[in-house]
Coordinates of C-alpha atoms in Angstrom, one line a residue:
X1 CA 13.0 -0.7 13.7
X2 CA 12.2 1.8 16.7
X3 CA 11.6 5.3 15.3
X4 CA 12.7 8.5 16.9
X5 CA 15.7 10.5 17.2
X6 CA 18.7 8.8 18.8
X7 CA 19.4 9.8 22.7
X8 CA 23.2 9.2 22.1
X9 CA 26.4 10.6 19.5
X10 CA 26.6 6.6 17.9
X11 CA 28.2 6.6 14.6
X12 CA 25.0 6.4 12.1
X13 CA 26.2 4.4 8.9
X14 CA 24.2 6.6 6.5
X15 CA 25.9 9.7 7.8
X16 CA 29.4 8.4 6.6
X17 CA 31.1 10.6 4.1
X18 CA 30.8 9.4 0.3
X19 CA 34.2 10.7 -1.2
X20 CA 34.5 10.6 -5.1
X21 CA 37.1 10.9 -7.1
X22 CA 35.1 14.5 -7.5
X23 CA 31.5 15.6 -7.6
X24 CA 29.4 17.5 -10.3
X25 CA 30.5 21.4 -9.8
X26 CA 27.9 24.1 -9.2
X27 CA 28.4 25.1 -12.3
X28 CA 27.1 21.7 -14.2
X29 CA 23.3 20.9 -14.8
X30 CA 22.7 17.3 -13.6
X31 CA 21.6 14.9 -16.3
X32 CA 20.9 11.6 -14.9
X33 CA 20.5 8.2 -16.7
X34 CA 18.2 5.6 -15.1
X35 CA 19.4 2.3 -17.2
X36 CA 18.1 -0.8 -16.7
X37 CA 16.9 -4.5 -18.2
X38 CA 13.6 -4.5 -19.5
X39 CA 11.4 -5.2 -16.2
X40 CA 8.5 -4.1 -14.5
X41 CA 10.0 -4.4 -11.1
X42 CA 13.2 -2.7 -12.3
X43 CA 11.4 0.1 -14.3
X44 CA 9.7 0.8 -10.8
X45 CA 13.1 1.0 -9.1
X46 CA 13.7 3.7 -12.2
X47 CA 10.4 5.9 -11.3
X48 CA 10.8 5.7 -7.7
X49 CA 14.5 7.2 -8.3
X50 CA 13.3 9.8 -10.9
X51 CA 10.7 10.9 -8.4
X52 CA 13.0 11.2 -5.5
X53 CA 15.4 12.8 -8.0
X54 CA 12.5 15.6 -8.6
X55 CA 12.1 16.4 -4.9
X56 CA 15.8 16.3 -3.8
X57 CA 16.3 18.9 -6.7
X58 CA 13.4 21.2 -6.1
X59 CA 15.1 21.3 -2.6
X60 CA 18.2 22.6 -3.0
X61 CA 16.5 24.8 -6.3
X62 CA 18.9 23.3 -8.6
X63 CA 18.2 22.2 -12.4
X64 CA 18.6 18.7 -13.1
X65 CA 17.0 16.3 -16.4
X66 CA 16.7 12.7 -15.9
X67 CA 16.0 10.0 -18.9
X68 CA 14.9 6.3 -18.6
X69 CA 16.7 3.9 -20.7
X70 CA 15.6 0.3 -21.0
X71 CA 17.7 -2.6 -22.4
X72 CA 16.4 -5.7 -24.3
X73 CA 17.3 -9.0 -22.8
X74 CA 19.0 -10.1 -26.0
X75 CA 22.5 -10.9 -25.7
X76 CA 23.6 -8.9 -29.0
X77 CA 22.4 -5.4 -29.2
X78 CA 22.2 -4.1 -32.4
X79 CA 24.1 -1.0 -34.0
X80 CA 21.3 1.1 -34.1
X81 CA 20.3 0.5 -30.5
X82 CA 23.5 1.4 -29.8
X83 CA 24.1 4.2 -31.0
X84 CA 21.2 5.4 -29.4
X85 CA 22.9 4.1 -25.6
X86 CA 26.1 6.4 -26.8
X87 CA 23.5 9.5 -27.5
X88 CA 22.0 8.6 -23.7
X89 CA 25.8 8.3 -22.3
X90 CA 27.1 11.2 -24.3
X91 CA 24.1 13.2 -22.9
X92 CA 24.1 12.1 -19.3
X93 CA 26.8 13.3 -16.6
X94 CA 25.2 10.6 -13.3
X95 CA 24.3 6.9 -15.1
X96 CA 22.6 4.4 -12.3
X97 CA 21.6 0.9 -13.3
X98 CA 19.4 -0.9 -11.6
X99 CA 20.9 -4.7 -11.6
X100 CA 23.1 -3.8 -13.8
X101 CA 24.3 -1.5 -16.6
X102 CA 23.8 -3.1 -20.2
X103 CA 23.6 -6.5 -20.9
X104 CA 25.6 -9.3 -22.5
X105 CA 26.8 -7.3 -25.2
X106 CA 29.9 -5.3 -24.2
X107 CA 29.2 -2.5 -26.1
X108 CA 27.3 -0.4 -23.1
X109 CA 30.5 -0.6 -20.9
X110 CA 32.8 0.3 -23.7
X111 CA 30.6 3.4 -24.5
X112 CA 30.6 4.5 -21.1
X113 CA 34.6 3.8 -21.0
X114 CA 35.3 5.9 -23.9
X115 CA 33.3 8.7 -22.2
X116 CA 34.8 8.4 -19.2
X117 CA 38.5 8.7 -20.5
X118 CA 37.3 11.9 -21.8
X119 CA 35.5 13.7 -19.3
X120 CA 33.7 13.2 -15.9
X121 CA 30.7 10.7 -15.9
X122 CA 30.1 9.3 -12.5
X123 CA 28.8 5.5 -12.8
X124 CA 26.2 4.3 -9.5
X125 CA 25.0 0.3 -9.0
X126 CA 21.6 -0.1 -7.7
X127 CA 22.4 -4.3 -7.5
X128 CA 19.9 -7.2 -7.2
X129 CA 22.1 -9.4 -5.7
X130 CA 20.5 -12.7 -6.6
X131 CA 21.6 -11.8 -10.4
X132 CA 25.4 -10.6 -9.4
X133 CA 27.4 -13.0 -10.9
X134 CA 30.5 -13.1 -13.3
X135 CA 29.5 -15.8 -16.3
X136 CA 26.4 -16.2 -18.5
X137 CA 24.5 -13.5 -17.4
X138 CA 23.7 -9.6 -18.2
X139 CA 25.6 -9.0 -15.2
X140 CA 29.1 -10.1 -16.0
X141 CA 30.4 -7.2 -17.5
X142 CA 29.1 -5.1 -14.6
X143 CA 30.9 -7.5 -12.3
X144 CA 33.5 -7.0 -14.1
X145 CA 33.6 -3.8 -13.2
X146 CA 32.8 -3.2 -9.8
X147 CA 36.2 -6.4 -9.4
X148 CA 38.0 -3.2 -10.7
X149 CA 39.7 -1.1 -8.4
X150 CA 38.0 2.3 -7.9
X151 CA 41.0 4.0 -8.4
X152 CA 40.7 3.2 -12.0
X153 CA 39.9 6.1 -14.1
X154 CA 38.3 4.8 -16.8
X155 CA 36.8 1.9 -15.2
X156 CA 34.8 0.6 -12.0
X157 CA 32.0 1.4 -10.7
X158 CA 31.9 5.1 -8.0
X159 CA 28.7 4.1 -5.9
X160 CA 27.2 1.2 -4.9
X161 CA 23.6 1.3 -3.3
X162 CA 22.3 -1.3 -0.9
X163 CA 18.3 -1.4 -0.8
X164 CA 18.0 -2.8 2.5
X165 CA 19.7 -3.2 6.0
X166 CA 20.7 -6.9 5.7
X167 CA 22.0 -6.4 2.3
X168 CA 24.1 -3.4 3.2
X169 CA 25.6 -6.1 6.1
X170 CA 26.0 -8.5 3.5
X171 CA 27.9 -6.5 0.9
X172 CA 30.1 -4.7 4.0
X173 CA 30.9 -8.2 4.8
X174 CA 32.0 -9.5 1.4
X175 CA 35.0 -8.0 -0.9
X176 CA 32.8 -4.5 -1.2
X177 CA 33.9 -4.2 2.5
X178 CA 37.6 -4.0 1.7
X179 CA 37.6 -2.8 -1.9
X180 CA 34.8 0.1 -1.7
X181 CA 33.5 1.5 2.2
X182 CA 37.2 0.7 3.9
X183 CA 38.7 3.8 1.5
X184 CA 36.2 5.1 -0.5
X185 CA 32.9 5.1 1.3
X186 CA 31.0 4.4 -1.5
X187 CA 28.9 2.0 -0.2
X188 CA 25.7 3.2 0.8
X189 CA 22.2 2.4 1.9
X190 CA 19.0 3.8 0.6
X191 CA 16.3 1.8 2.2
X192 CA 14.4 1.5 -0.8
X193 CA 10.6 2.4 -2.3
X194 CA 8.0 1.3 -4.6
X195 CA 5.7 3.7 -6.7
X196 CA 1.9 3.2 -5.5
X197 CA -0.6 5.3 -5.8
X198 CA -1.4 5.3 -2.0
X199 CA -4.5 8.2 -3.1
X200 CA -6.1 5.1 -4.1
X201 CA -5.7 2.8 -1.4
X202 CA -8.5 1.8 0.4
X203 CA -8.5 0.5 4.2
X204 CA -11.6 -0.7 4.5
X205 CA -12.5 -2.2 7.8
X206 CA -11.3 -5.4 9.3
X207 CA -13.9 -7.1 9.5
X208 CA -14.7 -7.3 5.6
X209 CA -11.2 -8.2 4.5
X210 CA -11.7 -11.8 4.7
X211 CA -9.4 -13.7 1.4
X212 CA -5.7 -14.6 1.4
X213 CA -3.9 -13.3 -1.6
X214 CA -0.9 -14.9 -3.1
X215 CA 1.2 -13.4 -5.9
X216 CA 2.5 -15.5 -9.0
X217 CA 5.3 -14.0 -11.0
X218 CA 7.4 -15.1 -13.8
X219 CA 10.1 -16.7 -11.3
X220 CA 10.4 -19.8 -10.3
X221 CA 11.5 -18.3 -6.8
X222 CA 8.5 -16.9 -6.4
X223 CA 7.9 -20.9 -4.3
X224 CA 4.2 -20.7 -6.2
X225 CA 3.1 -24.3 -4.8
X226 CA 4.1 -23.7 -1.3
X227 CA 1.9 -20.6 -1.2
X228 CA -1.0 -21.8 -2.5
X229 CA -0.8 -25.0 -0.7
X230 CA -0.4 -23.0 3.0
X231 CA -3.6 -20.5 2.0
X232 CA -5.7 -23.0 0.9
X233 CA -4.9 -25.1 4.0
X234 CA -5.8 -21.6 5.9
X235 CA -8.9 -21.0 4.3
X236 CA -10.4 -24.6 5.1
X237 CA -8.6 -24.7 8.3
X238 CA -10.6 -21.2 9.8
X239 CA -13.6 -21.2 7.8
X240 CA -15.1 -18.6 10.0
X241 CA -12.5 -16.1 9.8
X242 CA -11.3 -16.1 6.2
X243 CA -13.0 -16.5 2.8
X244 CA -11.1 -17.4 -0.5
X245 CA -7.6 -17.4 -1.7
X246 CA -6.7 -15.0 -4.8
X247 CA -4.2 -16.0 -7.1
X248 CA -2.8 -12.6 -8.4
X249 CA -0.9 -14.7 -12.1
X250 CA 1.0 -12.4 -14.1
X251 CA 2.1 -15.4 -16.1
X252 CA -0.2 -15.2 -19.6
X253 CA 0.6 -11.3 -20.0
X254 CA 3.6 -12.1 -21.2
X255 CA 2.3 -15.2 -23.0
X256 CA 4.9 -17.6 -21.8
X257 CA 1.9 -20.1 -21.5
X258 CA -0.6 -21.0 -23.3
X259 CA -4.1 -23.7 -23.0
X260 CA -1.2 -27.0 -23.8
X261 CA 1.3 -25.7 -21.2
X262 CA -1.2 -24.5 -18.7
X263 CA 0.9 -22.0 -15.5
X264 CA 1.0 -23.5 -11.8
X265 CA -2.0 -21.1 -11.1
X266 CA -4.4 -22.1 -13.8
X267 CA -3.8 -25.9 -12.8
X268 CA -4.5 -25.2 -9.6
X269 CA -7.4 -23.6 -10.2
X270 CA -8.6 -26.1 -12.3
X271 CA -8.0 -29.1 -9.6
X272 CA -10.3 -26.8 -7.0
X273 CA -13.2 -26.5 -9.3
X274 CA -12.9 -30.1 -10.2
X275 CA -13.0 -30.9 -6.5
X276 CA -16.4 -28.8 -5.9
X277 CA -14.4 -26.8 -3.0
X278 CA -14.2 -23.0 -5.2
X279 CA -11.4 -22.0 -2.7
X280 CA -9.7 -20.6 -5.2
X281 CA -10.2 -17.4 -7.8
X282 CA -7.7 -16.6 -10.1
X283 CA -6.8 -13.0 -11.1
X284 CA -4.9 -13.0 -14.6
X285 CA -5.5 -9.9 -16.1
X286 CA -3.2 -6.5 -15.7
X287 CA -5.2 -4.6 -13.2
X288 CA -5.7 -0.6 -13.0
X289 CA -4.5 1.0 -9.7
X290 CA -8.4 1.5 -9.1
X291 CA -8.9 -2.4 -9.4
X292 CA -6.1 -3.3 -7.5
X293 CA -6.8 -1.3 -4.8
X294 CA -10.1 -2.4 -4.9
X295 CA -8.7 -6.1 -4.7
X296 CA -6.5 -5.5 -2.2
X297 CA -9.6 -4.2 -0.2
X298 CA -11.0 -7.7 0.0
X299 CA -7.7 -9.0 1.3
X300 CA -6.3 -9.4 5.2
X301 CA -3.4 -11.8 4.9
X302 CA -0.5 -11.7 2.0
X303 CA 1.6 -14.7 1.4
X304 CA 4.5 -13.5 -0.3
X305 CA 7.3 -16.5 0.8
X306 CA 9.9 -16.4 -2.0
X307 CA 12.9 -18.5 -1.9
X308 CA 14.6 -15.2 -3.4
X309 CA 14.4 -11.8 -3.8
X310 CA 15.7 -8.6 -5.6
X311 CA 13.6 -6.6 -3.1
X312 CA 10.3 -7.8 -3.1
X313 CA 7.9 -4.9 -4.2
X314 CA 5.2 -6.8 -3.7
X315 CA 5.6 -7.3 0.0
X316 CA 5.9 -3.5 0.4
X317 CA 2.8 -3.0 -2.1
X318 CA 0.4 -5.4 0.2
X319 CA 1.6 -4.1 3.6
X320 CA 0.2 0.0 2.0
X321 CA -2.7 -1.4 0.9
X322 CA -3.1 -2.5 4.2
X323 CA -2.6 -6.6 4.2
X324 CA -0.5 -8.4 6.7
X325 CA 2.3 -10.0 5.3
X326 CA 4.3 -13.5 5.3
X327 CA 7.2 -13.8 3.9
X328 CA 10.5 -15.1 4.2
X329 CA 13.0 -15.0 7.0
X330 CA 15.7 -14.2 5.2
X331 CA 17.5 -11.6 3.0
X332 CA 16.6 -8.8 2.3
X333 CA 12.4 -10.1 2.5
X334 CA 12.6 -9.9 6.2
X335 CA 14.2 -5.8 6.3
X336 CA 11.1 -4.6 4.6
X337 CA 8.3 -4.4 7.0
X338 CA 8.1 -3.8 10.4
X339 CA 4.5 -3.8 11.4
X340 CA 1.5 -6.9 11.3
X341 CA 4.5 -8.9 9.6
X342 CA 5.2 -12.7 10.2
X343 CA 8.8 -14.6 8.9
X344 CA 8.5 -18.0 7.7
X345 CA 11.1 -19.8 8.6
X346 CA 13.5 -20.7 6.1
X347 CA 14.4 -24.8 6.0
X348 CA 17.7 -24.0 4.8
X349 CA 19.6 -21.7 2.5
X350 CA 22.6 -22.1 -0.4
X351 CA 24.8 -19.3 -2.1
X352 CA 23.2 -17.7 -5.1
X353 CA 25.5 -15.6 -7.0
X354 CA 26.1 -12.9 -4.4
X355 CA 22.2 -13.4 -2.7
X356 CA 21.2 -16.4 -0.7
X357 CA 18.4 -19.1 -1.9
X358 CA 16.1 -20.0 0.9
X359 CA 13.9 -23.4 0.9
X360 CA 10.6 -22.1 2.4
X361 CA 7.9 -25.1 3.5
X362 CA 4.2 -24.5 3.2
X363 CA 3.9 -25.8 6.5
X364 CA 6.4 -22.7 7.6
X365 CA 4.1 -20.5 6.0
X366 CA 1.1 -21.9 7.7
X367 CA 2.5 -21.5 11.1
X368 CA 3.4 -17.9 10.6
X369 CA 0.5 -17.1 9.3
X370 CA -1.6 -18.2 12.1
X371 CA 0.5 -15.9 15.0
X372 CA -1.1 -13.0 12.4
X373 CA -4.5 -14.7 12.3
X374 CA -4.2 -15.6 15.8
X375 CA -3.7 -11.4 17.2
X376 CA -4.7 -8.3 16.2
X377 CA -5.6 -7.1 12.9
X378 CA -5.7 -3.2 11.9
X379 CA -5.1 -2.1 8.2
X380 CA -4.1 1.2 9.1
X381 CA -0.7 -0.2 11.2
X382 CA 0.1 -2.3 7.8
X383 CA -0.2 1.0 6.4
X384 CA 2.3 2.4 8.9
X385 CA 5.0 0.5 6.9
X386 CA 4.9 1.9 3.4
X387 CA 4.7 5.5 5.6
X388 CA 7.9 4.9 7.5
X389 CA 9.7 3.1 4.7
X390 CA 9.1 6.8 2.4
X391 CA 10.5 8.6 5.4
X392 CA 13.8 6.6 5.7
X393 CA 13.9 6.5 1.6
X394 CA 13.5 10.4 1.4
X395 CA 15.9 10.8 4.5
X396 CA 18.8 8.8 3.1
X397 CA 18.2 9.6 -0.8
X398 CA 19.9 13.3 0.3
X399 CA 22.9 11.1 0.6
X400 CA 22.9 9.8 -2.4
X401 CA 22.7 13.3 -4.2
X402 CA 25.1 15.1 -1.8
X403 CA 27.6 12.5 -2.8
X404 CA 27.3 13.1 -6.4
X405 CA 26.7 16.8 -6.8
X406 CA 28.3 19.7 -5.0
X407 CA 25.4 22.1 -3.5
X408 CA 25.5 25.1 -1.2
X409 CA 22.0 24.0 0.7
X410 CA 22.7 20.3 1.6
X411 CA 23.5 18.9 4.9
X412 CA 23.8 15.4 6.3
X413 CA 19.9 14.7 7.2
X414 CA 19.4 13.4 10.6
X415 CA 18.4 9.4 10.8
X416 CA 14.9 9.1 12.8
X417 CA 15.8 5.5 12.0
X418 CA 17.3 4.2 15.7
X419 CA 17.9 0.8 14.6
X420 CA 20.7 2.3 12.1
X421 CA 22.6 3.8 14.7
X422 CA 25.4 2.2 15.9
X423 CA 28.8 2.7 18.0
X424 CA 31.0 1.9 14.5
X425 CA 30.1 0.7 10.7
X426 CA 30.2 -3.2 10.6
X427 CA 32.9 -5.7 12.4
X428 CA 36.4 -5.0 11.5
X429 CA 39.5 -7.3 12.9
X430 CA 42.2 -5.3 14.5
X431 CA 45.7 -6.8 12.8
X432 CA 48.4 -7.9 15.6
X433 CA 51.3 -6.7 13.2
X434 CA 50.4 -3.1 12.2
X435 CA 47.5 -2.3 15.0
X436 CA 45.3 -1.3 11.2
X437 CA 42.1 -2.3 10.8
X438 CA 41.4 -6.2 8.7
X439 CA 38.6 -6.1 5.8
X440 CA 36.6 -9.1 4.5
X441 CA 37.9 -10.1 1.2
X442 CA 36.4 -12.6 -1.2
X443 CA 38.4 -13.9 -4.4
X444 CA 35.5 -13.6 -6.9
X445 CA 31.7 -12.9 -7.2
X446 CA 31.1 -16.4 -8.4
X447 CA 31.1 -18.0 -5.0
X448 CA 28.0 -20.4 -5.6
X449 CA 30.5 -22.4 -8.5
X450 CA 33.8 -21.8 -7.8
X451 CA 34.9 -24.5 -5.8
X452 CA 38.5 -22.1 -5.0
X453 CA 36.2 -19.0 -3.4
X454 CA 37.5 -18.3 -0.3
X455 CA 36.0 -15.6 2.2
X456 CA 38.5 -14.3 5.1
X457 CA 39.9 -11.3 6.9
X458 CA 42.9 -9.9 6.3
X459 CA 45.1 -6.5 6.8
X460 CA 45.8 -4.5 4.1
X461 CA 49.1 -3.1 5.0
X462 CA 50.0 -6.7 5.6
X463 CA 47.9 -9.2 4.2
X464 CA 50.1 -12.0 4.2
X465 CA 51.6 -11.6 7.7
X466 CA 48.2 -11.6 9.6
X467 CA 45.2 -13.6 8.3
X468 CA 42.9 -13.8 11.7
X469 CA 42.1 -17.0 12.8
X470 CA 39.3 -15.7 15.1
X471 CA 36.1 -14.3 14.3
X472 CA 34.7 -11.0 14.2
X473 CA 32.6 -10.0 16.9
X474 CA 29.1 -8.2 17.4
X475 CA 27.7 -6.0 19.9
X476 CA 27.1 -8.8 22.1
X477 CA 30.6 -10.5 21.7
X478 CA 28.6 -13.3 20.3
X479 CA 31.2 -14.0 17.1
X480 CA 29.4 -14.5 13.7
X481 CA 31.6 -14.6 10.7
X482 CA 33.5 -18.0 9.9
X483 CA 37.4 -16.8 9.3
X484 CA 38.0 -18.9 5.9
X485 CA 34.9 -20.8 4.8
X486 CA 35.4 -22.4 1.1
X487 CA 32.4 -21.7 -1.3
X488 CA 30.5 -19.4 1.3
X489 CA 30.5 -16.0 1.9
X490 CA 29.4 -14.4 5.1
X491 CA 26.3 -15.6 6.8
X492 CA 24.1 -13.3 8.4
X493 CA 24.7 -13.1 11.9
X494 CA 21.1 -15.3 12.9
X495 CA 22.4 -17.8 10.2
X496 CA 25.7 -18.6 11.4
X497 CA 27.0 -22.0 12.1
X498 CA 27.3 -21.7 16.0
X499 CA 30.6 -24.4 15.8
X500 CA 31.5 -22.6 12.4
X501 CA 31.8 -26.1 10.4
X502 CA 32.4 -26.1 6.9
X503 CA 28.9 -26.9 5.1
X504 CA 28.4 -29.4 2.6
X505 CA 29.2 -28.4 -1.4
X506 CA 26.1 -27.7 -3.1
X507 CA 25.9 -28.0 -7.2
X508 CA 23.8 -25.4 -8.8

């Protein structure tokens, strides 16, 4: 987005008033509880929050603990873990969980429940939407909650955080539109961070940073085969300008393979040395942030193309070590970077849980890749990303605390951000009964399965008496929100239908 401040008075959505049913007083010490599923990409969301939580505090020169709790992906906890979760909840006054808060078992929510109906605890979602959903997962009883209304004492959920722009559009535009930001405005948007130590990085000159990188997670999403085959069709393809691809496998760390059930990476591997070509070198040990930066130093192009995404810490980690990137058009990959970034096109997309699922061609990849190959390359403007992601992060994290807490020294920062300034928040219908504004409302969370979700608009006063049967419209009056679509939520506005036709059911 364009940097700078903005030259007119537009409505910025980050400077909207969060209202809670009340805030921390002056007089409380802060204790915060970061909860979330066992994860190295969610414990990362954890430390970057407790480190933002240490600078917004030393601000304002206000005391404040914080505590990391992580929660086994077992779908019965046992007694003695929780009663340690009730010693976290009984200590803690702010609890955010990243995904979502507990697990399977219900006993997390009913511990925070029975606190709740005793004193003030306020309760903040940090959500990967690919994993929202109501059945068979960790989530459900989360869902659960944030279905209940916030004027529920003892349950719901006070603050939802979106981590990018298109997924704050996204939830605006679902039932978090009507049931949290219409009232409440407890729907916010912290463009978010990833811990690296940038001390570290090294930007090493062009002209050496010659191999492709491609990074192979646990998830299947991750599209491993698609990546691979688009670098190594790169590599052979400009032979004078890059080197080898590097296969970053995290796979065997947390032995989920071993020599009879050998991962995607090792097989390919395997099938290049066979073939005489050694295109390929595989990377499949845990790496220091010495030897990663020193890998990433060897490295000019990044294919991270995932068919889905929680955020995609990766994408922001190779851009600050000063990589280009490819990844996918869609959401939230393509909110993340801004500079020495291609989108590969997305073949089509389905409903997943609250997220989307995007089919990404290695041939896709390929041709975004070459419009990076093809222009300029300068490490340091990769760089630029990771700088102006912390200054947005940092910006709109004072939001987050001056929500919860009350504080003598904090005012509404100022967005440098100009593509988050607006005229108004998102699209609202005007009703031709009442003259009050129309919210998007969805019946349930599990979209992707339910063949009876619906997604509309419809008043609040009057909700039976005007249900629109127009659509919505954007800045340039171009309209891009079906009225009533059956098992589909709200596109984003470049994914519409242009004739808004009903799309084909899609089994899961």
């Amino acid at each position: 987005g364009e940097r700078g401040a903005p030259q007119n008075d537009h409505l910025c959505i980050f400077n909207e008033k969060v209202a809670f049913r009340t805030k921390l007083p002056l007089s409380q010490k802060p204790n915060f509880l970061l909860m979330f599923r066992e994860s190295p990409g969610l414990e990362n969301d954890a430390d970057t929050y407790s480190a933002a939580l240490r600078v917004a505090f030393e601000k304002i020169s206000r005391e404040f603990e914080v505590k990391k709790r992580s929660i086994p992906q077992k779908k019965k906890l046992s007694p003695e873990f929780l009663r340690d979760v009730e010693k976290d909840v009984l200590w803690c006054n702010v609890l955010i969980g990243f995904e979502s808060i507990g697990n399977e078992d219900k006993g997390v929510w009913e511990c925070i429940q029975g606190e709740r109906s005793k004193r003030q605890l306020v309760v903040v979602l940090v959500p990967n939407l690919e994993w929202c959903k109501l059945t068979g997962s960790w989530t459900k009883h989360t869902m659960e909650q944030i279905m209940t209304p916030p004027s529920t004492a003892v349950s719901g959920v006070d603050l939802i955080v979106a981590k990018t722009e298109c997924i704050f559009e996204r939830l605006h535009h679902l039932w978090l539109g009507q049931r949290f930001s219409k009232e409440n405005g407890n729907l916010i948007l912290i463009p978010h961070m990833t811990r690296i130590e940038l001390g570290l990085t090294i930007l090493s000159d062009a002209t050496s940073r010659v191999d492709v990188i491609v990074f192979a997670g646990k998830s299947k999403a991750r599209n491993i085969t698609n990546c691979v085959k688009a670098a190594l069709k790169l590599v052979k393809d400009k032979r004078r300008q890059l080197g080898k691809v590097i296969i970053k496998c995290s796979h065997h760390q947390d032995m989920l393979f071993d020599d009879s059930a050998m991962c995607k990476c090792r097989k390919a591997r395997d099938a290049d040395k066979t073939s005489g070509e050694n295109f390929i070198e595989l990377v499949d040990k845990q790496l220091s942030e010495a030897e990663k930066a020193q890998l990433y130093s060897r490295c000019r192009l990044a294919i991270c193309a995932s068919k889905r995404e929680g955020f995609g810490h990766f994408i922001l980690e190779a851009a600050a070590y000063g990589c280009q990137v490819v990844t996918t058009d869609g959401m939230p990959m393509k909110s993340i970077l801004h500079h020495q970034v291609a989108l590969a096109h997305a073949t089509k997309s389905k409903e997943w849980n609250l997220g989307l699922n995007y089919e990404v061609t290695a041939k896709a990849i390929q041709d975004a890749a070459k419009t990076l190959l093809d222009g300029n390359y300068d490490p340091a403007t990769c760089r630029k990303n990771m700088v102006e992601r912390d200054v947005d992060f940092r910006s709109h994290f004072v939001h987050f605390v001056s929500s919860i807490v009350e504080s003598n020294h904090l005012s509404d920062p100022r967005c440098v951000n100009r593509s988050h300034h607006m005229p108004r928040l998102f699209e609202k219908m005007p009703c031709s009964l009442c003259g009050g504004d129309k919210h998007a409302t969805l019946t349930s969370t599990n979209f992707s399965l339910n063949p009876n979700d619906t997604f509309g608009w419809e008043c609040s006063n009057c909700p039976k008496g005007d249900i629109s049967s127009s659509v919505p419209q954007d800045e340039g009056g171009k309209g891009h929100i079906p009225e009533k679509v059956s098992k589909r939520s709200c596109k984003e506005s470049d994914e519409a239908d242009s004739d808004n036709k009903k799309p084909k059911k899609t089994k899961m």
